[in-house]
Amino acid sequence: MIRKIGKNFDHYYLHQVVGALFYAIMLSLALNYFWLPGHVYSSGFTGLAQLVDTLTGGKINVAWAIALVNMPLLLLAWFTLSKRFAIFTAMAVLLSAAFVPLFATKTVLTPDPLINAIFGGGINGMAVGTALRCGVGTGGLDIIGMELKHQFRMKVGSVNLAFNALIMVGAGLTYGWQYALYSIIGVVVSAHFIDLFYTHQQQIQEMIVTNKPEEMTDTIQNKMRRGVTIIDSAHGGYTGRDRSILLTVVTQHELPELRHAIKEVDPNAFYSESKVEHTGGRFYEPEP
């Protein structure tokens, strides 16, 4: 019985725990070694926590602020999204709040705010992207975005932009407008690194030309839970033979598995891939 529980824990939860721990450590390093010394603000609720620290004169420090500003949203996630997602997101948030003072340092690697913005943003983006890839939210705007998407099918880009704009205004009023501009650079770098590490949100359209359409469709649908559209009676211009064209959309994260499935069914199949800007209708996304 204990062995069975241990196996299930390894299979379902270990990577979430590792993701939460990794995020907390990386965020603490970004804050203590780059953002705070460089007077650079993060995006999202970490930036809000920094702003709370500044406005209260340090009476509510960044660590406490991270926990406090995220608490209402963690409760919201518990009741409206997923209890598992809420638990591991809370773990990431609370570990961050604990590790920020633990990694506190008086060492200043560089006083240059531009370097601090770039490296702090890169470390934060790597941390957030890895956590999301492990199925762990980082609180704040992650939860707001999922709520808007889940409840109202809304895009969250404008919400994120408006929220981060307020943080940047806070940076400008506090340290000077040049630091607001440095903070914006950090936000852009962070967003780029999130996209590099969090491949679940990037969608790819796959076009497959094969003479085994039924086999290929069954394999994709059964192994990957992805729909397939079949276009019959396509005619090969070079071979002069009839083929079928299959169209499907997967995430960047699923791409290696799809390529393996194609080669397994039909090693001679021709396929091409293109990035998808937007999908409508029914596209399966796992519950958080």
PDB file of C-alpha atoms in Angstrom:
ATOM      1  CA  MET A   1       0.000   0.000   0.000  1.00  0.00           C
ATOM      2  CA  ILE A   2       2.782   2.435   0.958  1.00  0.00           C
ATOM      3  CA  ARG A   3       4.693   1.459  -2.177  1.00  0.00           C
ATOM      4  CA  LYS A   4       1.593   2.151  -4.305  1.00  0.00           C
ATOM      5  CA  ILE A   5       1.091   5.580  -2.725  1.00  0.00           C
ATOM      6  CA  GLY A   6       4.768   6.355  -3.278  1.00  0.00           C
ATOM      7  CA  LYS A   7       4.532   5.351  -6.936  1.00  0.00           C
ATOM      8  CA  ASN A   8       1.453   7.548  -7.457  1.00  0.00           C
ATOM      9  CA  PHE A   9       3.186  10.445  -5.725  1.00  0.00           C
ATOM     10  CA  ASP A  10       6.204  10.062  -8.004  1.00  0.00           C
ATOM     11  CA  HIS A  11       4.033   9.880 -11.092  1.00  0.00           C
ATOM     12  CA  TYR A  12       1.550  12.646 -10.387  1.00  0.00           C
ATOM     13  CA  TYR A  13       3.049  15.059  -7.900  1.00  0.00           C
ATOM     14  CA  LEU A  14       6.830  14.945  -7.766  1.00  0.00           C
ATOM     15  CA  HIS A  15       7.363  17.177 -10.787  1.00  0.00           C
ATOM     16  CA  GLN A  16       4.897  19.729  -9.338  1.00  0.00           C
ATOM     17  CA  VAL A  17       6.850  19.832  -6.068  1.00  0.00           C
ATOM     18  CA  VAL A  18      10.131  20.239  -7.969  1.00  0.00           C
ATOM     19  CA  GLY A  19       8.555  22.970 -10.126  1.00  0.00           C
ATOM     20  CA  ALA A  20       7.329  24.897  -7.090  1.00  0.00           C
ATOM     21  CA  LEU A  21      10.713  24.589  -5.364  1.00  0.00           C
ATOM     22  CA  PHE A  22      12.626  25.651  -8.479  1.00  0.00           C
ATOM     23  CA  TYR A  23      10.371  28.669  -8.972  1.00  0.00           C
ATOM     24  CA  ALA A  24      10.770  29.806  -5.370  1.00  0.00           C
ATOM     25  CA  ILE A  25      14.575  29.570  -5.463  1.00  0.00           C
ATOM     26  CA  MET A  26      14.939  31.328  -8.824  1.00  0.00           C
ATOM     27  CA  LEU A  27      12.518  34.115  -7.882  1.00  0.00           C
ATOM     28  CA  SER A  28      14.428  34.704  -4.641  1.00  0.00           C
ATOM     29  CA  LEU A  29      17.705  34.958  -6.543  1.00  0.00           C
ATOM     30  CA  ALA A  30      16.209  37.355  -9.104  1.00  0.00           C
ATOM     31  CA  LEU A  31      14.818  39.592  -6.355  1.00  0.00           C
ATOM     32  CA  ASN A  32      17.839  39.667  -4.064  1.00  0.00           C
ATOM     33  CA  TYR A  33      20.648  39.789  -6.596  1.00  0.00           C
ATOM     34  CA  PHE A  34      19.124  41.819  -9.435  1.00  0.00           C
ATOM     35  CA  TRP A  35      15.776  43.565  -8.935  1.00  0.00           C
ATOM     36  CA  LEU A  36      16.219  45.016  -5.459  1.00  0.00           C
ATOM     37  CA  PRO A  37      19.826  46.243  -5.944  1.00  0.00           C
ATOM     38  CA  GLY A  38      18.944  47.656  -9.370  1.00  0.00           C
ATOM     39  CA  HIS A  39      15.683  49.341  -8.222  1.00  0.00           C
ATOM     40  CA  VAL A  40      13.913  47.305 -10.902  1.00  0.00           C
ATOM     41  CA  TYR A  41      10.308  46.142 -10.530  1.00  0.00           C
ATOM     42  CA  SER A  42       9.053  42.760 -11.623  1.00  0.00           C
ATOM     43  CA  SER A  43       5.823  42.228 -13.519  1.00  0.00           C
ATOM     44  CA  GLY A  44       2.642  40.832 -12.007  1.00  0.00           C
ATOM     45  CA  PHE A  45       2.027  40.289  -8.325  1.00  0.00           C
ATOM     46  CA  THR A  46       5.735  40.068  -7.485  1.00  0.00           C
ATOM     47  CA  GLY A  47       6.014  43.634  -8.732  1.00  0.00           C
ATOM     48  CA  LEU A  48       2.938  44.502  -6.683  1.00  0.00           C
ATOM     49  CA  ALA A  49       4.638  42.998  -3.609  1.00  0.00           C
ATOM     50  CA  GLN A  50       7.692  45.166  -4.281  1.00  0.00           C
ATOM     51  CA  LEU A  51       5.411  48.204  -4.573  1.00  0.00           C
ATOM     52  CA  VAL A  52       3.693  47.357  -1.260  1.00  0.00           C
ATOM     53  CA  ASP A  53       7.124  47.111   0.373  1.00  0.00           C
ATOM     54  CA  THR A  54       8.078  50.526  -1.013  1.00  0.00           C
ATOM     55  CA  LEU A  55       4.804  52.285  -0.132  1.00  0.00           C
ATOM     56  CA  THR A  56       4.824  50.962   3.451  1.00  0.00           C
ATOM     57  CA  GLY A  57       8.465  51.896   3.966  1.00  0.00           C
ATOM     58  CA  GLY A  58       9.398  48.260   4.510  1.00  0.00           C
ATOM     59  CA  LYS A  59       6.811  47.674   7.262  1.00  0.00           C
ATOM     60  CA  ILE A  60       5.316  45.011   5.002  1.00  0.00           C
ATOM     61  CA  ASN A  61       8.415  43.562   3.360  1.00  0.00           C
ATOM     62  CA  VAL A  62       8.474  41.843  -0.017  1.00  0.00           C
ATOM     63  CA  ALA A  63       8.263  38.341   1.474  1.00  0.00           C
ATOM     64  CA  TRP A  64       5.125  39.091   3.501  1.00  0.00           C
ATOM     65  CA  ALA A  65       3.632  41.063   0.631  1.00  0.00           C
ATOM     66  CA  ILE A  66       4.071  38.132  -1.785  1.00  0.00           C
ATOM     67  CA  ALA A  67       2.008  35.930   0.536  1.00  0.00           C
ATOM     68  CA  LEU A  68      -0.626  38.579   1.371  1.00  0.00           C
ATOM     69  CA  VAL A  69      -1.416  39.814  -2.147  1.00  0.00           C
ATOM     70  CA  ASN A  70      -1.761  36.242  -3.440  1.00  0.00           C
ATOM     71  CA  MET A  71      -3.939  34.874  -0.626  1.00  0.00           C
ATOM     72  CA  PRO A  72      -7.360  35.994  -1.988  1.00  0.00           C
ATOM     73  CA  LEU A  73      -6.559  34.583  -5.434  1.00  0.00           C
ATOM     74  CA  LEU A  74      -5.398  31.264  -4.002  1.00  0.00           C
ATOM     75  CA  LEU A  75      -8.766  30.937  -2.255  1.00  0.00           C
ATOM     76  CA  LEU A  76     -10.495  31.788  -5.528  1.00  0.00           C
ATOM     77  CA  ALA A  77      -8.486  29.108  -7.348  1.00  0.00           C
ATOM     78  CA  TRP A  78      -9.381  26.556  -4.647  1.00  0.00           C
ATOM     79  CA  PHE A  79     -13.122  27.055  -5.093  1.00  0.00           C
ATOM     80  CA  THR A  80     -13.405  27.736  -8.834  1.00  0.00           C
ATOM     81  CA  LEU A  81     -10.478  26.098 -10.636  1.00  0.00           C
ATOM     82  CA  SER A  82      -8.775  23.044  -9.154  1.00  0.00           C
ATOM     83  CA  LYS A  83      -7.859  22.116  -5.598  1.00  0.00           C
ATOM     84  CA  ARG A  84      -4.680  20.397  -6.798  1.00  0.00           C
ATOM     85  CA  PHE A  85      -3.663  23.461  -8.805  1.00  0.00           C
ATOM     86  CA  ALA A  86      -4.444  25.737  -5.832  1.00  0.00           C
ATOM     87  CA  ILE A  87      -2.362  23.576  -3.455  1.00  0.00           C
ATOM     88  CA  PHE A  88       0.755  23.548  -5.618  1.00  0.00           C
ATOM     89  CA  THR A  89       0.382  27.222  -6.497  1.00  0.00           C
ATOM     90  CA  ALA A  90       0.128  28.006  -2.786  1.00  0.00           C
ATOM     91  CA  MET A  91       3.259  25.906  -2.249  1.00  0.00           C
ATOM     92  CA  ALA A  92       5.135  27.963  -4.869  1.00  0.00           C
ATOM     93  CA  VAL A  93       3.938  31.258  -3.357  1.00  0.00           C
ATOM     94  CA  LEU A  94       4.691  30.329   0.265  1.00  0.00           C
ATOM     95  CA  LEU A  95       8.096  28.858  -0.587  1.00  0.00           C
ATOM     96  CA  SER A  96       8.889  32.113  -2.409  1.00  0.00           C
ATOM     97  CA  ALA A  97       7.870  34.137   0.632  1.00  0.00           C
ATOM     98  CA  ALA A  98      10.094  31.928   2.812  1.00  0.00           C
ATOM     99  CA  PHE A  99      13.109  31.909   0.488  1.00  0.00           C
ATOM    100  CA  VAL A 100      13.239  35.664  -0.228  1.00  0.00           C
ATOM    101  CA  PRO A 101      14.623  36.507   3.251  1.00  0.00           C
ATOM    102  CA  LEU A 102      16.657  33.277   3.252  1.00  0.00           C
ATOM    103  CA  PHE A 103      18.561  34.371   0.138  1.00  0.00           C
ATOM    104  CA  ALA A 104      18.830  38.010   1.228  1.00  0.00           C
ATOM    105  CA  THR A 105      22.290  39.432   0.602  1.00  0.00           C
ATOM    106  CA  LYS A 106      24.227  42.669   0.791  1.00  0.00           C
ATOM    107  CA  THR A 107      26.297  41.643  -2.204  1.00  0.00           C
ATOM    108  CA  VAL A 108      25.749  43.854  -5.224  1.00  0.00           C
ATOM    109  CA  LEU A 109      26.834  42.076  -8.387  1.00  0.00           C
ATOM    110  CA  THR A 110      26.463  45.243 -10.438  1.00  0.00           C
ATOM    111  CA  PRO A 111      24.835  48.652  -9.876  1.00  0.00           C
ATOM    112  CA  ASP A 112      23.855  48.840 -13.561  1.00  0.00           C
ATOM    113  CA  PRO A 113      20.019  48.794 -13.670  1.00  0.00           C
ATOM    114  CA  LEU A 114      19.961  47.626 -17.297  1.00  0.00           C
ATOM    115  CA  ILE A 115      21.995  44.496 -16.527  1.00  0.00           C
ATOM    116  CA  ASN A 116      19.880  43.882 -13.423  1.00  0.00           C
ATOM    117  CA  ALA A 117      16.684  44.221 -15.469  1.00  0.00           C
ATOM    118  CA  ILE A 118      17.867  41.825 -18.182  1.00  0.00           C
ATOM    119  CA  PHE A 119      19.267  39.106 -15.919  1.00  0.00           C
ATOM    120  CA  GLY A 120      16.494  39.425 -13.330  1.00  0.00           C
ATOM    121  CA  GLY A 121      13.874  39.188 -16.068  1.00  0.00           C
ATOM    122  CA  GLY A 122      15.606  36.201 -17.642  1.00  0.00           C
ATOM    123  CA  ILE A 123      15.833  34.279 -14.380  1.00  0.00           C
ATOM    124  CA  ASN A 124      12.216  35.086 -13.530  1.00  0.00           C
ATOM    125  CA  GLY A 125      10.988  34.044 -16.983  1.00  0.00           C
ATOM    126  CA  MET A 126      12.867  30.750 -16.733  1.00  0.00           C
ATOM    127  CA  ALA A 127      11.361  30.154 -13.273  1.00  0.00           C
ATOM    128  CA  VAL A 128       7.778  30.982 -14.284  1.00  0.00           C
ATOM    129  CA  GLY A 129       7.973  29.021 -17.538  1.00  0.00           C
ATOM    130  CA  THR A 130       9.377  25.951 -15.796  1.00  0.00           C
ATOM    131  CA  ALA A 131       6.754  26.117 -13.042  1.00  0.00           C
ATOM    132  CA  LEU A 132       3.910  26.380 -15.559  1.00  0.00           C
ATOM    133  CA  ARG A 133       5.386  23.503 -17.549  1.00  0.00           C
ATOM    134  CA  CYS A 134       5.292  21.409 -14.361  1.00  0.00           C
ATOM    135  CA  GLY A 135       1.614  22.292 -13.827  1.00  0.00           C
ATOM    136  CA  VAL A 136       2.312  24.785 -11.048  1.00  0.00           C
ATOM    137  CA  GLY A 137       0.891  28.302 -11.077  1.00  0.00           C
ATOM    138  CA  THR A 138       2.861  31.207  -9.667  1.00  0.00           C
ATOM    139  CA  GLY A 139      -0.139  33.059  -8.267  1.00  0.00           C
ATOM    140  CA  GLY A 140      -1.401  36.500  -9.189  1.00  0.00           C
ATOM    141  CA  LEU A 141      -1.930  37.047 -12.894  1.00  0.00           C
ATOM    142  CA  ASP A 142      -1.702  33.301 -13.626  1.00  0.00           C
ATOM    143  CA  ILE A 143      -4.863  32.725 -11.621  1.00  0.00           C
ATOM    144  CA  ILE A 144      -6.617  35.823 -12.977  1.00  0.00           C
ATOM    145  CA  GLY A 145      -5.815  34.713 -16.530  1.00  0.00           C
ATOM    146  CA  MET A 146      -7.119  31.199 -15.942  1.00  0.00           C
ATOM    147  CA  GLU A 147     -10.277  32.524 -14.298  1.00  0.00           C
ATOM    148  CA  LEU A 148     -11.036  34.852 -17.208  1.00  0.00           C
ATOM    149  CA  LYS A 149     -10.360  32.096 -19.726  1.00  0.00           C
ATOM    150  CA  HIS A 150     -12.328  29.487 -17.773  1.00  0.00           C
ATOM    151  CA  GLN A 151     -15.345  31.621 -16.887  1.00  0.00           C
ATOM    152  CA  PHE A 152     -15.620  34.080 -19.771  1.00  0.00           C
ATOM    153  CA  ARG A 153     -13.381  32.732 -22.576  1.00  0.00           C
ATOM    154  CA  MET A 154     -11.591  36.086 -22.479  1.00  0.00           C
ATOM    155  CA  LYS A 155      -8.091  36.899 -23.639  1.00  0.00           C
ATOM    156  CA  VAL A 156      -5.948  38.155 -20.790  1.00  0.00           C
ATOM    157  CA  GLY A 157      -3.351  40.157 -22.681  1.00  0.00           C
ATOM    158  CA  SER A 158      -5.047  43.502 -22.044  1.00  0.00           C
ATOM    159  CA  VAL A 159      -5.507  42.702 -18.335  1.00  0.00           C
ATOM    160  CA  ASN A 160      -1.830  41.821 -17.950  1.00  0.00           C
ATOM    161  CA  LEU A 161      -0.800  44.920 -19.867  1.00  0.00           C
ATOM    162  CA  ALA A 162      -2.947  47.252 -17.725  1.00  0.00           C
ATOM    163  CA  PHE A 163      -1.790  45.678 -14.447  1.00  0.00           C
ATOM    164  CA  ASN A 164       1.885  45.802 -15.383  1.00  0.00           C
ATOM    165  CA  ALA A 165       1.501  49.391 -16.584  1.00  0.00           C
ATOM    166  CA  LEU A 166       0.430  50.353 -13.058  1.00  0.00           C
ATOM    167  CA  ILE A 167       3.503  48.611 -11.624  1.00  0.00           C
ATOM    168  CA  MET A 168       5.760  50.480 -14.031  1.00  0.00           C
ATOM    169  CA  VAL A 169       4.137  53.796 -13.054  1.00  0.00           C
ATOM    170  CA  GLY A 170       4.894  52.891  -9.431  1.00  0.00           C
ATOM    171  CA  ALA A 171       8.525  52.268 -10.352  1.00  0.00           C
ATOM    172  CA  GLY A 172       8.704  55.629 -12.098  1.00  0.00           C
ATOM    173  CA  LEU A 173       7.169  57.553  -9.216  1.00  0.00           C
ATOM    174  CA  THR A 174       9.378  55.809  -6.663  1.00  0.00           C
ATOM    175  CA  TYR A 175      12.830  55.740  -8.236  1.00  0.00           C
ATOM    176  CA  GLY A 176      12.549  57.922 -11.318  1.00  0.00           C
ATOM    177  CA  TRP A 177      11.147  57.318 -14.775  1.00  0.00           C
ATOM    178  CA  GLN A 178      14.382  55.832 -16.095  1.00  0.00           C
ATOM    179  CA  TYR A 179      13.857  52.922 -13.697  1.00  0.00           C
ATOM    180  CA  ALA A 180      10.336  52.432 -15.040  1.00  0.00           C
ATOM    181  CA  LEU A 181      11.883  52.018 -18.492  1.00  0.00           C
ATOM    182  CA  TYR A 182      14.458  49.564 -17.146  1.00  0.00           C
ATOM    183  CA  SER A 183      11.625  47.627 -15.497  1.00  0.00           C
ATOM    184  CA  ILE A 184       9.777  47.448 -18.821  1.00  0.00           C
ATOM    185  CA  ILE A 185      12.891  45.917 -20.400  1.00  0.00           C
ATOM    186  CA  GLY A 186      12.927  43.347 -17.603  1.00  0.00           C
ATOM    187  CA  VAL A 187       9.251  42.515 -18.220  1.00  0.00           C
ATOM    188  CA  VAL A 188       9.874  41.991 -21.952  1.00  0.00           C
ATOM    189  CA  VAL A 189      12.874  39.728 -21.273  1.00  0.00           C
ATOM    190  CA  SER A 190      10.856  37.774 -18.710  1.00  0.00           C
ATOM    191  CA  ALA A 191       7.976  37.272 -21.166  1.00  0.00           C
ATOM    192  CA  HIS A 192      10.396  36.004 -23.822  1.00  0.00           C
ATOM    193  CA  PHE A 193      11.917  33.446 -21.455  1.00  0.00           C
ATOM    194  CA  ILE A 194       8.477  32.287 -20.316  1.00  0.00           C
ATOM    195  CA  ASP A 195       7.639  31.507 -23.953  1.00  0.00           C
ATOM    196  CA  LEU A 196      10.920  29.599 -24.331  1.00  0.00           C
ATOM    197  CA  PHE A 197      10.309  27.387 -21.303  1.00  0.00           C
ATOM    198  CA  TYR A 198       6.503  27.108 -21.249  1.00  0.00           C
ATOM    199  CA  THR A 199       5.772  25.326 -24.504  1.00  0.00           C
ATOM    200  CA  HIS A 200       2.265  24.118 -23.582  1.00  0.00           C
ATOM    201  CA  GLN A 201       0.687  27.390 -24.709  1.00  0.00           C
ATOM    202  CA  GLN A 202       2.340  27.443 -28.146  1.00  0.00           C
ATOM    203  CA  GLN A 203       0.222  25.743 -30.789  1.00  0.00           C
ATOM    204  CA  ILE A 204       1.518  24.064 -33.934  1.00  0.00           C
ATOM    205  CA  GLN A 205      -0.483  22.955 -36.992  1.00  0.00           C
ATOM    206  CA  GLU A 206       0.761  19.699 -38.492  1.00  0.00           C
ATOM    207  CA  MET A 207       0.029  18.743 -42.103  1.00  0.00           C
ATOM    208  CA  ILE A 208       0.672  15.065 -42.817  1.00  0.00           C
ATOM    209  CA  VAL A 209       0.636  13.486 -46.283  1.00  0.00           C
ATOM    210  CA  THR A 210       0.245   9.707 -45.989  1.00  0.00           C
ATOM    211  CA  ASN A 211      -1.301   6.618 -47.557  1.00  0.00           C
ATOM    212  CA  LYS A 212      -2.321   5.306 -44.108  1.00  0.00           C
ATOM    213  CA  PRO A 213      -4.868   7.923 -42.982  1.00  0.00           C
ATOM    214  CA  GLU A 214      -7.015   5.694 -40.785  1.00  0.00           C
ATOM    215  CA  GLU A 215      -4.059   4.188 -38.924  1.00  0.00           C
ATOM    216  CA  MET A 216      -2.486   7.605 -38.462  1.00  0.00           C
ATOM    217  CA  THR A 217      -5.742   9.126 -37.203  1.00  0.00           C
ATOM    218  CA  ASP A 218      -6.325   6.323 -34.696  1.00  0.00           C
ATOM    219  CA  THR A 219      -2.783   6.649 -33.328  1.00  0.00           C
ATOM    220  CA  ILE A 220      -2.996  10.438 -32.894  1.00  0.00           C
ATOM    221  CA  GLN A 221      -6.462  10.357 -31.352  1.00  0.00           C
ATOM    222  CA  ASN A 222      -5.745   7.475 -28.975  1.00  0.00           C
ATOM    223  CA  LYS A 223      -2.249   8.494 -27.861  1.00  0.00           C
ATOM    224  CA  MET A 224      -2.580  12.261 -27.832  1.00  0.00           C
ATOM    225  CA  ARG A 225      -6.306  13.057 -27.574  1.00  0.00           C
ATOM    226  CA  ARG A 226      -6.121  15.357 -30.566  1.00  0.00           C
ATOM    227  CA  GLY A 227      -8.669  15.670 -33.344  1.00  0.00           C
ATOM    228  CA  VAL A 228      -7.677  15.070 -36.960  1.00  0.00           C
ATOM    229  CA  THR A 229      -9.222  16.367 -40.192  1.00  0.00           C
ATOM    230  CA  ILE A 230      -8.765  14.064 -43.222  1.00  0.00           C
ATOM    231  CA  ILE A 231      -8.655  15.418 -46.774  1.00  0.00           C
ATOM    232  CA  ASP A 232      -9.012  12.478 -49.142  1.00  0.00           C
ATOM    233  CA  SER A 233      -7.927  12.090 -52.766  1.00  0.00           C
ATOM    234  CA  ALA A 234      -4.980  14.466 -52.768  1.00  0.00           C
ATOM    235  CA  HIS A 235      -2.854  13.820 -55.847  1.00  0.00           C
ATOM    236  CA  GLY A 236       0.937  13.732 -55.698  1.00  0.00           C
ATOM    237  CA  GLY A 237       2.440  15.959 -58.381  1.00  0.00           C
ATOM    238  CA  TYR A 238       5.740  14.058 -58.449  1.00  0.00           C
ATOM    239  CA  THR A 239       4.646  10.461 -57.781  1.00  0.00           C
ATOM    240  CA  GLY A 240       1.302  10.708 -59.558  1.00  0.00           C
ATOM    241  CA  ARG A 241      -0.282   8.665 -56.757  1.00  0.00           C
ATOM    242  CA  ASP A 242      -3.262   9.439 -54.565  1.00  0.00           C
ATOM    243  CA  ARG A 243      -2.581  10.306 -50.937  1.00  0.00           C
ATOM    244  CA  SER A 244      -4.548  11.631 -47.970  1.00  0.00           C
ATOM    245  CA  ILE A 245      -3.760  14.850 -46.155  1.00  0.00           C
ATOM    246  CA  LEU A 246      -4.278  14.987 -42.384  1.00  0.00           C
ATOM    247  CA  LEU A 247      -4.488  18.236 -40.440  1.00  0.00           C
ATOM    248  CA  THR A 248      -4.155  18.474 -36.666  1.00  0.00           C
ATOM    249  CA  VAL A 249      -3.141  21.072 -34.081  1.00  0.00           C
ATOM    250  CA  VAL A 250      -0.975  20.223 -31.073  1.00  0.00           C
ATOM    251  CA  THR A 251       1.042  22.179 -28.537  1.00  0.00           C
ATOM    252  CA  GLN A 252       4.787  22.696 -28.903  1.00  0.00           C
ATOM    253  CA  HIS A 253       5.220  20.429 -25.885  1.00  0.00           C
ATOM    254  CA  GLU A 254       3.432  17.562 -27.685  1.00  0.00           C
ATOM    255  CA  LEU A 255       5.381  17.938 -30.924  1.00  0.00           C
ATOM    256  CA  PRO A 256       8.073  15.267 -30.240  1.00  0.00           C
ATOM    257  CA  GLU A 257       5.350  12.755 -29.365  1.00  0.00           C
ATOM    258  CA  LEU A 258       3.465  13.563 -32.587  1.00  0.00           C
ATOM    259  CA  ARG A 259       6.597  13.194 -34.712  1.00  0.00           C
ATOM    260  CA  HIS A 260       7.271   9.829 -33.101  1.00  0.00           C
ATOM    261  CA  ALA A 261       3.693   8.700 -33.824  1.00  0.00           C
ATOM    262  CA  ILE A 262       3.994   9.720 -37.495  1.00  0.00           C
ATOM    263  CA  LYS A 263       7.230   7.773 -38.002  1.00  0.00           C
ATOM    264  CA  GLU A 264       5.814   4.775 -36.151  1.00  0.00           C
ATOM    265  CA  VAL A 265       2.774   4.509 -38.435  1.00  0.00           C
ATOM    266  CA  ASP A 266       4.258   5.647 -41.747  1.00  0.00           C
ATOM    267  CA  PRO A 267       8.017   6.262 -41.970  1.00  0.00           C
ATOM    268  CA  ASN A 268       7.561   7.563 -45.547  1.00  0.00           C
ATOM    269  CA  ALA A 269       4.923  10.161 -44.622  1.00  0.00           C
ATOM    270  CA  PHE A 270       5.631  13.766 -45.539  1.00  0.00           C
ATOM    271  CA  TYR A 271       4.759  16.333 -42.876  1.00  0.00           C
ATOM    272  CA  SER A 272       5.188  20.037 -42.324  1.00  0.00           C
ATOM    273  CA  GLU A 273       4.666  22.283 -39.308  1.00  0.00           C
ATOM    274  CA  SER A 274       3.580  25.892 -38.881  1.00  0.00           C
ATOM    275  CA  LYS A 275       2.882  28.063 -35.850  1.00  0.00           C
ATOM    276  CA  VAL A 276      -0.740  28.863 -35.058  1.00  0.00           C
ATOM    277  CA  GLU A 277      -1.679  32.366 -33.942  1.00  0.00           C
ATOM    278  CA  HIS A 278      -5.213  31.519 -32.830  1.00  0.00           C
ATOM    279  CA  THR A 279      -7.603  28.574 -32.643  1.00  0.00           C
ATOM    280  CA  GLY A 280     -11.382  28.627 -32.340  1.00  0.00           C
ATOM    281  CA  GLY A 281     -13.889  25.910 -31.608  1.00  0.00           C
ATOM    282  CA  ARG A 282     -12.921  22.982 -29.431  1.00  0.00           C
ATOM    283  CA  PHE A 283      -9.234  22.568 -28.630  1.00  0.00           C
ATOM    284  CA  TYR A 284      -8.567  20.242 -25.723  1.00  0.00           C
ATOM    285  CA  GLU A 285      -6.631  21.794 -22.848  1.00  0.00           C
ATOM    286  CA  PRO A 286      -5.937  19.730 -19.700  1.00  0.00           C
ATOM    287  CA  GLU A 287      -7.463  20.930 -16.452  1.00  0.00           C
ATOM    288  CA  PRO A 288      -5.000  22.833 -14.234  1.00  0.00           C
TER     289      PRO A 288
END
